[in-house]
XYZ file of C-alpha atoms in Angstrom:
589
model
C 82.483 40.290 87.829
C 80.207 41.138 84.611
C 78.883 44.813 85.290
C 75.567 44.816 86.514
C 73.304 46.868 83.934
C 71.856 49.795 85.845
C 68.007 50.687 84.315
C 68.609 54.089 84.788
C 70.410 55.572 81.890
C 70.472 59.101 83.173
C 72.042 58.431 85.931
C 75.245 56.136 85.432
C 77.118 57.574 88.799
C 74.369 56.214 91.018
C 73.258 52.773 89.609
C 70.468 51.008 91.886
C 71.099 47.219 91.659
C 67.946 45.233 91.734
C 67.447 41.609 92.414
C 66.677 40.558 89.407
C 70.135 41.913 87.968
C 71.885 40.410 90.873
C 70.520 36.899 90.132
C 71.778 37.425 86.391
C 74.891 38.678 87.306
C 75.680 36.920 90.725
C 73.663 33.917 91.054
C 72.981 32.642 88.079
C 76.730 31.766 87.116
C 76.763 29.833 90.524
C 73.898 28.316 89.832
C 74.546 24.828 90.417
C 75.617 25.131 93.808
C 72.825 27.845 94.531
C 70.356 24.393 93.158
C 72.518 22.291 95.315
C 71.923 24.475 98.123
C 67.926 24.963 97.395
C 67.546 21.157 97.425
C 69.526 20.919 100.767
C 67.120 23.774 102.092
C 63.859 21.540 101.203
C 65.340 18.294 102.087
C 65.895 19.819 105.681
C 63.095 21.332 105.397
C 60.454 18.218 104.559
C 62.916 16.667 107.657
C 61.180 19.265 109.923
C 57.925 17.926 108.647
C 58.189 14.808 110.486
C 57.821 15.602 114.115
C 54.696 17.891 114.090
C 53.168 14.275 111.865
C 54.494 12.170 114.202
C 53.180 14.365 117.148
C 49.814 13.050 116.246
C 50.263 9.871 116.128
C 51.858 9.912 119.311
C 49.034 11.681 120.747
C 45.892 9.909 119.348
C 47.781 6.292 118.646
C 50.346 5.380 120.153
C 50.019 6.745 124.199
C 45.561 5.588 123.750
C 46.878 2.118 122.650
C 49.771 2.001 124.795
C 51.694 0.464 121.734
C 55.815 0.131 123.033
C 56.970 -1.145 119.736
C 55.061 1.623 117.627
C 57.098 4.480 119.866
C 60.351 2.956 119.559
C 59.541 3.018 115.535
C 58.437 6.563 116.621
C 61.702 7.452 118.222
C 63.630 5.896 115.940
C 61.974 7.907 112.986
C 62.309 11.385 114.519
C 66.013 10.701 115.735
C 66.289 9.871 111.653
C 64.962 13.150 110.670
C 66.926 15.309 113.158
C 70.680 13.584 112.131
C 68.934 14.950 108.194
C 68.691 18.031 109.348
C 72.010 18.318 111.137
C 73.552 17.043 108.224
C 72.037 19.306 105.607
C 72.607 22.002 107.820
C 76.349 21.346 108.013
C 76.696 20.660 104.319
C 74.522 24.279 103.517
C 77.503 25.851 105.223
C 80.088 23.889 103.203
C 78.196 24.466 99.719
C 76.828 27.994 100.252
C 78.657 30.020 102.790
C 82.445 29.227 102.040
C 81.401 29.599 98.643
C 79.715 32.974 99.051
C 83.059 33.822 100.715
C 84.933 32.945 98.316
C 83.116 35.166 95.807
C 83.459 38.176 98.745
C 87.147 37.749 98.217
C 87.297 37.826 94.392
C 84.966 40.787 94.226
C 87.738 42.754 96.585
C 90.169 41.713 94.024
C 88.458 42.770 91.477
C 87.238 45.984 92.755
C 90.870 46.382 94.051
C 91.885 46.472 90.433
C 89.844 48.390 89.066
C 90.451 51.103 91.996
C 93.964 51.020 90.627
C 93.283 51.458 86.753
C 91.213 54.849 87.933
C 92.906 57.948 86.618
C 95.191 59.808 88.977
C 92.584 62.685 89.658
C 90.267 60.208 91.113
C 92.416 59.797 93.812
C 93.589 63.587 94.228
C 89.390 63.768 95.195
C 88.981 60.412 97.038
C 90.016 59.501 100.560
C 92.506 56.517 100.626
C 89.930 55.288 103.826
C 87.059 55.659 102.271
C 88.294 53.532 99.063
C 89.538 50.797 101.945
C 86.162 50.901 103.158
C 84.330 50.657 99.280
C 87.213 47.564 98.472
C 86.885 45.404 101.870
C 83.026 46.860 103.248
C 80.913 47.190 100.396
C 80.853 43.559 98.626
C 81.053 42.259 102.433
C 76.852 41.716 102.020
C 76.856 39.538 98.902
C 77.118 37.201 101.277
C 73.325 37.096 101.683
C 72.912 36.552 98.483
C 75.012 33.595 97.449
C 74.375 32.241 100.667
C 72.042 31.262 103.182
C 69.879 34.546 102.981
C 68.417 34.495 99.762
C 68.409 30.554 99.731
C 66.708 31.110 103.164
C 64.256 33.026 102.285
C 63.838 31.038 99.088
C 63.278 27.379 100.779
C 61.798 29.366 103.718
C 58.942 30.356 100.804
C 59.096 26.809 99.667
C 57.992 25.262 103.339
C 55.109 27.811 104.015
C 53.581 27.017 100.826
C 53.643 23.556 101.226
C 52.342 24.213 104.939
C 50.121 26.407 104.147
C 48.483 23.477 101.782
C 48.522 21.069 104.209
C 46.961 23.321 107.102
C 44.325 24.589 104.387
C 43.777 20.688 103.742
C 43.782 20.027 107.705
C 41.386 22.754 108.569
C 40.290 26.035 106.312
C 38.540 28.151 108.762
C 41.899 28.095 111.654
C 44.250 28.790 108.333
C 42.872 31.938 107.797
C 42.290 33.330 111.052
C 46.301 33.132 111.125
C 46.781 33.152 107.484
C 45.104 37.133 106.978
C 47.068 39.114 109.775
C 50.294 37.156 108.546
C 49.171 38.797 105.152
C 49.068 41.999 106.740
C 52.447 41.313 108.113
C 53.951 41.132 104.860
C 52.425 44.424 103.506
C 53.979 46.080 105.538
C 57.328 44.011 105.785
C 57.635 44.916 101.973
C 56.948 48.741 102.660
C 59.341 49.206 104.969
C 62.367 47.543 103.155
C 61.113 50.464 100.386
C 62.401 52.980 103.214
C 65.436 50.863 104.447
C 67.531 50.581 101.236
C 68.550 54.003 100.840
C 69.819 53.971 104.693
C 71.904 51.230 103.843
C 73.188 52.990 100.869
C 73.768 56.107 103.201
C 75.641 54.044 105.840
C 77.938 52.839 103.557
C 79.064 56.392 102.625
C 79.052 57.795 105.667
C 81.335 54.741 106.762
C 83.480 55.294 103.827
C 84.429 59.116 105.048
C 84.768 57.808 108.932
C 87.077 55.378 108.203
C 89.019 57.728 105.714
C 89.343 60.275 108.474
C 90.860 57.653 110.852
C 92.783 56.283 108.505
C 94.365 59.920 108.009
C 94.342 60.932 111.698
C 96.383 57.237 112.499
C 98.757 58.175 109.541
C 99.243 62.096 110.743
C 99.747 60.982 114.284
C 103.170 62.946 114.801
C 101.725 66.230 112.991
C 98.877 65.916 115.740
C 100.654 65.612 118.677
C 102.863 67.668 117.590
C 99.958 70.444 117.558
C 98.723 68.973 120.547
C 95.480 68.672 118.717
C 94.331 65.035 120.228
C 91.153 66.816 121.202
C 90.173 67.961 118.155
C 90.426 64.597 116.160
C 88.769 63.073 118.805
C 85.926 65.516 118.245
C 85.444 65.487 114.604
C 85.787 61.344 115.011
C 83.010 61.506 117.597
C 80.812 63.299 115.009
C 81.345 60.710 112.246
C 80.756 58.208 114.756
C 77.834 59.946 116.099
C 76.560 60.223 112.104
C 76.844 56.103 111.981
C 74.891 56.000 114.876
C 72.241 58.142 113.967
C 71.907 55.839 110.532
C 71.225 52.851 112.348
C 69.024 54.593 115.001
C 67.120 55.129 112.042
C 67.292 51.551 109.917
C 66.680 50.037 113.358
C 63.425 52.117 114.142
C 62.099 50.616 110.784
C 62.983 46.780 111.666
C 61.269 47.382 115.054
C 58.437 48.371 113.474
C 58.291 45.351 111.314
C 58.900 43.028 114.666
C 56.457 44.811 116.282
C 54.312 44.210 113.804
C 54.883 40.966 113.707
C 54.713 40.089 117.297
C 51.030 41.743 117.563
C 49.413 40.020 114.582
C 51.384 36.760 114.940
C 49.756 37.269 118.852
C 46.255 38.030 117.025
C 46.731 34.637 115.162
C 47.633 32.863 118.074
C 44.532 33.986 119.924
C 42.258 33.177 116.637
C 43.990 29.483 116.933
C 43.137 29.057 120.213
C 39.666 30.048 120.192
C 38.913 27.979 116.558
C 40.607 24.878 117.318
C 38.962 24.538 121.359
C 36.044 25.409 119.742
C 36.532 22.110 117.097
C 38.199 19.987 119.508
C 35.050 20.300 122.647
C 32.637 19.436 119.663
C 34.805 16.476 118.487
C 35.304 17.699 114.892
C 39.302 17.492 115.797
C 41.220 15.583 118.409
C 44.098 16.601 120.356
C 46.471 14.751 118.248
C 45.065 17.096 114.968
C 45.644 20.416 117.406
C 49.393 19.389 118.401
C 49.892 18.506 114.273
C 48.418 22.065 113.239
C 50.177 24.337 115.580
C 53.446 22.867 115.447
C 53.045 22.673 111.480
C 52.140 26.327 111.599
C 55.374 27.323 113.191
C 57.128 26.195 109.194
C 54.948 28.873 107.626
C 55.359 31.740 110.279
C 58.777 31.141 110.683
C 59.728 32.623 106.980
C 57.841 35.359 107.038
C 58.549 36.513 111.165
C 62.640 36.170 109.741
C 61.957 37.864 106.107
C 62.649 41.158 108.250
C 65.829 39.673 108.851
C 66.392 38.308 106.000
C 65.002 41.319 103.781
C 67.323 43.218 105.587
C 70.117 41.347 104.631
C 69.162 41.342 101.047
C 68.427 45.369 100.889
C 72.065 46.034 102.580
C 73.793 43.710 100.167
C 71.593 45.405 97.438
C 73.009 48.524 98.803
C 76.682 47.425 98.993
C 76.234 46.524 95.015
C 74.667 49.607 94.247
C 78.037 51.282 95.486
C 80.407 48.904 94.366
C 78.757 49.512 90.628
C 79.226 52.900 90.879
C 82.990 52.386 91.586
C 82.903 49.479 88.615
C 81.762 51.685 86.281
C 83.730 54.642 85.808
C 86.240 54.758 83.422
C 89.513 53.246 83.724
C 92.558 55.076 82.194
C 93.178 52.585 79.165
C 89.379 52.594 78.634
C 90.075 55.426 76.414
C 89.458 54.764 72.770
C 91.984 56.972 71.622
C 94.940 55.499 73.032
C 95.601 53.041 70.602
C 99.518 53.360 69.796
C 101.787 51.090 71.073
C 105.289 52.282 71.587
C 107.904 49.900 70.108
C 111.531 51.474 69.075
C 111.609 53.722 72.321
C 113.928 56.370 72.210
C 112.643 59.049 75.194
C 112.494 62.250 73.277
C 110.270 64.395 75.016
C 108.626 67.440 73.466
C 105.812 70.027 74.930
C 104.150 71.883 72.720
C 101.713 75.240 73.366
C 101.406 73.486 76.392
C 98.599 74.705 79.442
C 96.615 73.213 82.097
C 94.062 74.160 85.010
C 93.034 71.927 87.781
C 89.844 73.673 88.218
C 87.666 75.892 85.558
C 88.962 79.115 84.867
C 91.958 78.693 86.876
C 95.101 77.972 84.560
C 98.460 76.579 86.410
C 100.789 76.266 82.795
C 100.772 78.637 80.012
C 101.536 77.750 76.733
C 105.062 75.488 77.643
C 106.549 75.061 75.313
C 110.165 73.253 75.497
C 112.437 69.550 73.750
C 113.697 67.117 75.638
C 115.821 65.564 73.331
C 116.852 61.200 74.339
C 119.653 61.418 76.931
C 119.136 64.916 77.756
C 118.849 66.866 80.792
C 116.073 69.056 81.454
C 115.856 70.556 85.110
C 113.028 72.741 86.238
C 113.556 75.861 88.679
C 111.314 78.134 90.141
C 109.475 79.370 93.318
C 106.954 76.897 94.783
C 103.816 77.267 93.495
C 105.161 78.144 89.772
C 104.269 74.914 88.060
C 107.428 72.644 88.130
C 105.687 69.781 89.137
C 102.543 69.928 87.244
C 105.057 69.907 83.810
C 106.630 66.932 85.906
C 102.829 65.665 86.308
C 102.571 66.001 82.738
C 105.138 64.662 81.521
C 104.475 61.467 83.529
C 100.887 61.271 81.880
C 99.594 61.508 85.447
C 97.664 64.625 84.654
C 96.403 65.671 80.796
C 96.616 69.084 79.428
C 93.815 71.299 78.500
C 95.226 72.683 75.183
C 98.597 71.753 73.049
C 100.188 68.633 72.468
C 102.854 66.500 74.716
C 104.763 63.994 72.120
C 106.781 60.809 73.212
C 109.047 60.547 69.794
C 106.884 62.482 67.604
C 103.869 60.586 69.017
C 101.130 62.156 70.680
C 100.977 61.138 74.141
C 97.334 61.451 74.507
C 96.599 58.630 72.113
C 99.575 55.980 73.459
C 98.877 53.439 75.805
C 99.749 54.359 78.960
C 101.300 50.868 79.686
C 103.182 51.144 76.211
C 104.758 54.866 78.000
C 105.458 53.492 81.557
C 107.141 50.605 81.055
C 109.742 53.194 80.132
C 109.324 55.379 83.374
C 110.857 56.165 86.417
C 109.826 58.461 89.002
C 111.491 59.980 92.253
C 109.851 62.105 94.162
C 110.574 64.588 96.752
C 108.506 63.000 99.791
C 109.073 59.102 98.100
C 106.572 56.634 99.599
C 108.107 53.213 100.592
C 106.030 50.245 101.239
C 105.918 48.558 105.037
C 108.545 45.993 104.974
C 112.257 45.410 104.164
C 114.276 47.786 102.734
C 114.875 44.349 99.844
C 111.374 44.228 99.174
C 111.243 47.987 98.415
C 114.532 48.367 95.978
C 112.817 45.213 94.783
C 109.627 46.291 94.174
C 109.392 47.698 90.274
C 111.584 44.108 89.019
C 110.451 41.449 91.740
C 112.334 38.698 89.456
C 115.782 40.864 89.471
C 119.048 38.712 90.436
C 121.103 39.326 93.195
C 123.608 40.955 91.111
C 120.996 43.532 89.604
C 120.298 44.486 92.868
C 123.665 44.866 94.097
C 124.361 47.271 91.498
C 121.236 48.998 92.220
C 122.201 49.272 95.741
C 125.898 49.886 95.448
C 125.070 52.985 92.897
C 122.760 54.624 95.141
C 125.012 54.382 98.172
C 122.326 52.228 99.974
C 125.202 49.802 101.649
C 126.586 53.054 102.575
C 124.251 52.719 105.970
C 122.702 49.276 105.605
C 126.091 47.842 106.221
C 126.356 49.442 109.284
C 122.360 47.973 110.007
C 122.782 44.113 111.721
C 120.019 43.124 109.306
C 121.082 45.010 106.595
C 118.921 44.866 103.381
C 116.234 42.329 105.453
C 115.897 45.158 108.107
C 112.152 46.108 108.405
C 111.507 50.030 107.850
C 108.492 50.295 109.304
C 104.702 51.671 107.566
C 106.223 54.456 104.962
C 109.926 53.990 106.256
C 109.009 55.251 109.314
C 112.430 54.013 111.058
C 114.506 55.584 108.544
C 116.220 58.837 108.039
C 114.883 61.382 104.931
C 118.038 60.643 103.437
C 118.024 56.896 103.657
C 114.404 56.556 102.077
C 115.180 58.671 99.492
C 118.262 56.356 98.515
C 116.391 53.315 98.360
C 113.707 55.273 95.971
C 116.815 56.002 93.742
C 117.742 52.387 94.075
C 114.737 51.234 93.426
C 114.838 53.524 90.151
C 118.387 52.595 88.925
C 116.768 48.340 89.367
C 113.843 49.828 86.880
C 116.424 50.826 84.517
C 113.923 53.279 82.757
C 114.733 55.333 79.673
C 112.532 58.563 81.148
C 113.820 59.538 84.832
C 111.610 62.130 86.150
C 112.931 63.268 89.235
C 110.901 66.006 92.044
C 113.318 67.481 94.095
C 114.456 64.682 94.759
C 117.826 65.583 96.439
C 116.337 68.264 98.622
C 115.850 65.948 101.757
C 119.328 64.969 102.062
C 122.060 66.390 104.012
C 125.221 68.067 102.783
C 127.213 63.978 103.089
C 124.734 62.661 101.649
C 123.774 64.741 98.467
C 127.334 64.076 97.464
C 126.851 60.568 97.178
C 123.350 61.251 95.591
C 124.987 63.016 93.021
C 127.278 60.635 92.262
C 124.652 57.861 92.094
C 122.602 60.330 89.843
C 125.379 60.639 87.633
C 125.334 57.278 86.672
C 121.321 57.228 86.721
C 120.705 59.379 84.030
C 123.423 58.195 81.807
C 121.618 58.209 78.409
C 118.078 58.343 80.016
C 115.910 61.430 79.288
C 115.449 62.850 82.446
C 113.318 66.057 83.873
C 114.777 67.632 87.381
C 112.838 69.634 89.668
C 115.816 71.689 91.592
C 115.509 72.526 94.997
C 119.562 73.255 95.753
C 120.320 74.910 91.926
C 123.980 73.608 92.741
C 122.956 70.088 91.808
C 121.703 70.784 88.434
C 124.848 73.197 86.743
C 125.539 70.179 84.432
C 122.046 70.301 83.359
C 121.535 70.317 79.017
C 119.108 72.919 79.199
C 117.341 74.314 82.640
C 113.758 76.396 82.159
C 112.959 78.979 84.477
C 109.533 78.537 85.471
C 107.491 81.715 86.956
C 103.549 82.217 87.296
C 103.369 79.209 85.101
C 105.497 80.472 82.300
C 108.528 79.452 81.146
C 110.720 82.951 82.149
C 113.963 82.059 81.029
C 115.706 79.382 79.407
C 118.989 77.935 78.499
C 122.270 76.331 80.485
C 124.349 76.862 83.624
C 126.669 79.286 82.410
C 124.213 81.190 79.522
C 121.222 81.779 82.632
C 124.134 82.796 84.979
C 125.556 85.452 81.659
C 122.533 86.845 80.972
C 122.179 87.980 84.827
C 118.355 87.687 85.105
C 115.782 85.719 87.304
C 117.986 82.149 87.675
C 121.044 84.517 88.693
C 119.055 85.874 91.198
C 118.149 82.632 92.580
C 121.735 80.866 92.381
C 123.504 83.953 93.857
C 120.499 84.127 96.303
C 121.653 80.333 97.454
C 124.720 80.515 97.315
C 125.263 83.289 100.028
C 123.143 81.275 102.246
């Protein structure tokens, strides 16, 4: 989808979509079937002509003459017009509605993917719900556009002018007695979409945070049972709820106003009818016949403008929907930068921090001046208290966060100006609580090489001591884990996320504590698999259990965001300071 160009420059964040840019953007491209659809519209339309002009025939012909062979012509003739209707009615919904479901699907998909080239901040400040809701909810209205409501209301405009003529022609002074409070009608019609736009655009956030709270609250369920704290979600649902509710009370106050509205004048013109036309018909300036042919011919021109609260409805929340979905289209993705331009060919890994710090809010520094080499094939673990900064370096270093002063270089290259695809290609992450997707536990080793053999992922599998319990499982790899391998142990998912990082075959391992969740059996065989993992790969270790990282290169003490102490195994453990502390500290546990 081609951005639509929001006319206010000042504000990019909230764009308001108008009509006009939709057409452009939206309609125009489909504009052959949109045309299609328009002539399908009038032909059904000039089909509906034909039984208010045949009603006076019928009336002031055919019953006075008593004329059998004219009626069956009649019949025959009105049957005629209602198979045209039925048949551009069924081919509207072919051309226009699959179509404008189509498009519904292709704007998710592209919204989808642009939700996914957003920095990693974005999400760190975004509900996963309420992105569901801006992906599957917000294009969900274009609907109306592409199909029948804008071609509605367009071929709806089309027959009431055309009516309007022919009453006019038929009889001036009854036209306008129904023609000026319809006027009216549409005054205020046009008003009161003014007001019901921005509820639309409300709804759609306060949808976006419901469903984001559910969406948590379904995925927390064990943390809230386990606080026996049912109640309280139920409560702060109930508000959000409650909010939606109060959103439509409000959009649905304004469309009863319009059908009020309508009802009383469209009543007023009804009256006005009545009075004109038996005036004209007891002093024989119209007959019966003319009476039948005007009322039932004013029905095509009320109609349109009784639904264009409907319809304008439609139009304002799909108006709405785009003025959201823009806002998401628009921000910046994270290769939009114009200063990544350097593609990484001869890869080697070296890693190398220099001056080094970082803040995640104003004034607030996390990392101060790091400064540390990873050289290719090296070891570099992390240790620390929590809180210290071991995983924002690790953050760093995976160009999921950006530091506020110094440089980060990927062989001599400044990271901040290669392509992020050019670095990751290279990268492998494990991480301390490792997300798996719903499925088998083959589909998740799988997952960074779909197009690996079976032998590839053997290996994988064999070096991570996977087989080690899916042997003993009767589906083995096919066996479904569950949503986030719910049926498996800590220590399982975390082998299949070092699986799934041997089948990668990176050259930059970046691993989070990623040992911590196994048990004493278990870490062994980690340790072997790891071992063999980062074999020649650079790789930075956040230690939980300091005994798993003795063989480390070089191991950086990290305290209050500064690197404390420095150096290997046996040199930290010599000089007796903060990393003896910690070993001798675990090691009498």
């Amino acid at each position: 989808m081609r951005h639509l160009q929001t006319s206010d420059k000042k504000n990019k964040t909230k764009p308001k979509v108008t009509l006009k840019q939709a057409f452009k953007t939206i309609i125009w491209p489909r504009r052959k079937l949109v045309l299609l659809g328009l002539i399908l519209i009038i032909i059904r339309s000039l089909a509906g002509f034909v039984l208010p002009l045949q009603s006076k025939v019928l009336l002031d012909k055919v019953v006075p003459g008593k004329d059998y062979s004219q009626l069956y012509t009649l019949i025959a003739i009105v049957v005629t017009a209602i198979l045209v209707q039925a048949i551009t009615s069924f081919l509207l919904t072919k051309v226009l509605s699959i179509q404008a479901q189509y498009l519904i699907s292709e704007l998710r998909a592209q919204v989808q993917k642009k939700v996914l080239s957003l920095p990693i901040s974005f999400f760190d400040n975004t509900k996963s719900g309420a992105l569901v809701s801006r992906i599957m909810s917000d294009v969900d209205g274009v609907k109306n556009l592409i199909g029948t409501g804008l071609v509605q209301l367009v071929g709806g405009s089309f027959t009431a002018i055309l009516t309007l003529i022919i009453l006019l022609r038929m009889n001036v002074w009854m036209t306008l007695s129904t023609f000026i409070p319809l006027s009216i009608f549409g005054i205020i019609a046009l008003k009161s979409f003014k007001h019901i736009r921005p509820i639309f655009r409300a709804r759609g956030k306060i949808n976006a945070q419901v469903k984001g709270r559910l969406t948590e609250t379904l995925a927390g369920v064990r943390v809230i049972k386990a606080f026996n704290a049912e109640d309280q979600e139920s409560k702060v649902f109930e508000k959000g709820v409650n909010d939606i509710f109060i959103n439509v009370k409000k959009s649905l106050t304004a469309t009863a106003i319009m059908t009020s509205s309508s009802t009383f004048l469209i009543g007023l013109a009804t009256a006005g009818i009545m009075g004109i036309g038996g005036h004209y018909m007891m002093q024989g300036e119209i007959t019966p016949g003319d009476f039948l042919k005007f009322t039932m011919l004013l029905a095509f021109m009320v109609a349109p403008i009784v639904q264009m609260s409907n319809i304008g409805s439609q139009l304002t929340e799909a108006l709405a929907g785009l003025d959201r979905t823009e806002e998401l289209m628009n921000m910046a993705a994270e290769e939009d930068d114009v200063n990544r331009n350097i593609l990484l060919e001869e890869f080697k890994g070296e890693i190398e921090f220099k001056d080094v710090s970082f803040e995640y809010e104003a004034g607030k520094p996390v990392l101060h001046n790091i400064d540390f080499k990873a050289a290719s094939g090296s070891v570099i673990a992390l240790v620390g208290s929590s809180g210290s900064g071991k995983s924002t370096i690790a953050g760093l270093s995976a160009t999921f966060l950006n530091p506020k002063s110094g440089q980060i270089t990927i062989d001599g290259k400044d990271l901040s100006k290669v392509k992020l695809k050019s670095f990751r290609q290279h990268l492998g992450v494990v991480l301390q609580d490792e997300f798996l997707f719903e499925g088998t536990i083959r589909e998740n080793i799988l997952f960074p090489r779909p197009d690996a053999t079976e032998a590839q992922l053997k290996a994988a599998v064999n070096a991570a001591y996977v087989n080690e319990f899916t042997d003993r499982f009767e589906e083995g790899l096919e066996t479904l884990i569950g949503e986030r391998g719910v049926k498996l142990s800590g220590g399982q998912r975390q082998r299949i996320a070092i699986a799934r990082a041997i089948l990668a075959d990176p050259k930059i391992i970046i691993l989070d504590e990623a040992t911590s969740n196994l048990d004493t059996e278990s870490e062994a065989l980690i340790q072997k698999s790891l071992a063999e993992l980062t074999k020649n790969r650079t790789t930075i270790v956040i230690a939980h259990r300091l005994s798993t990282i003795r063989k480390a290169d070089q191991i950086l003490v990290i305290e209050n965001g500064k690197i404390a102490e420095r150096g290997n195994h046996d040199e930290l453990i010599a000089s007796q300071g903060r990393y003896f502390d910690l070993y001798t500290y675990q090691a009498k546990i």
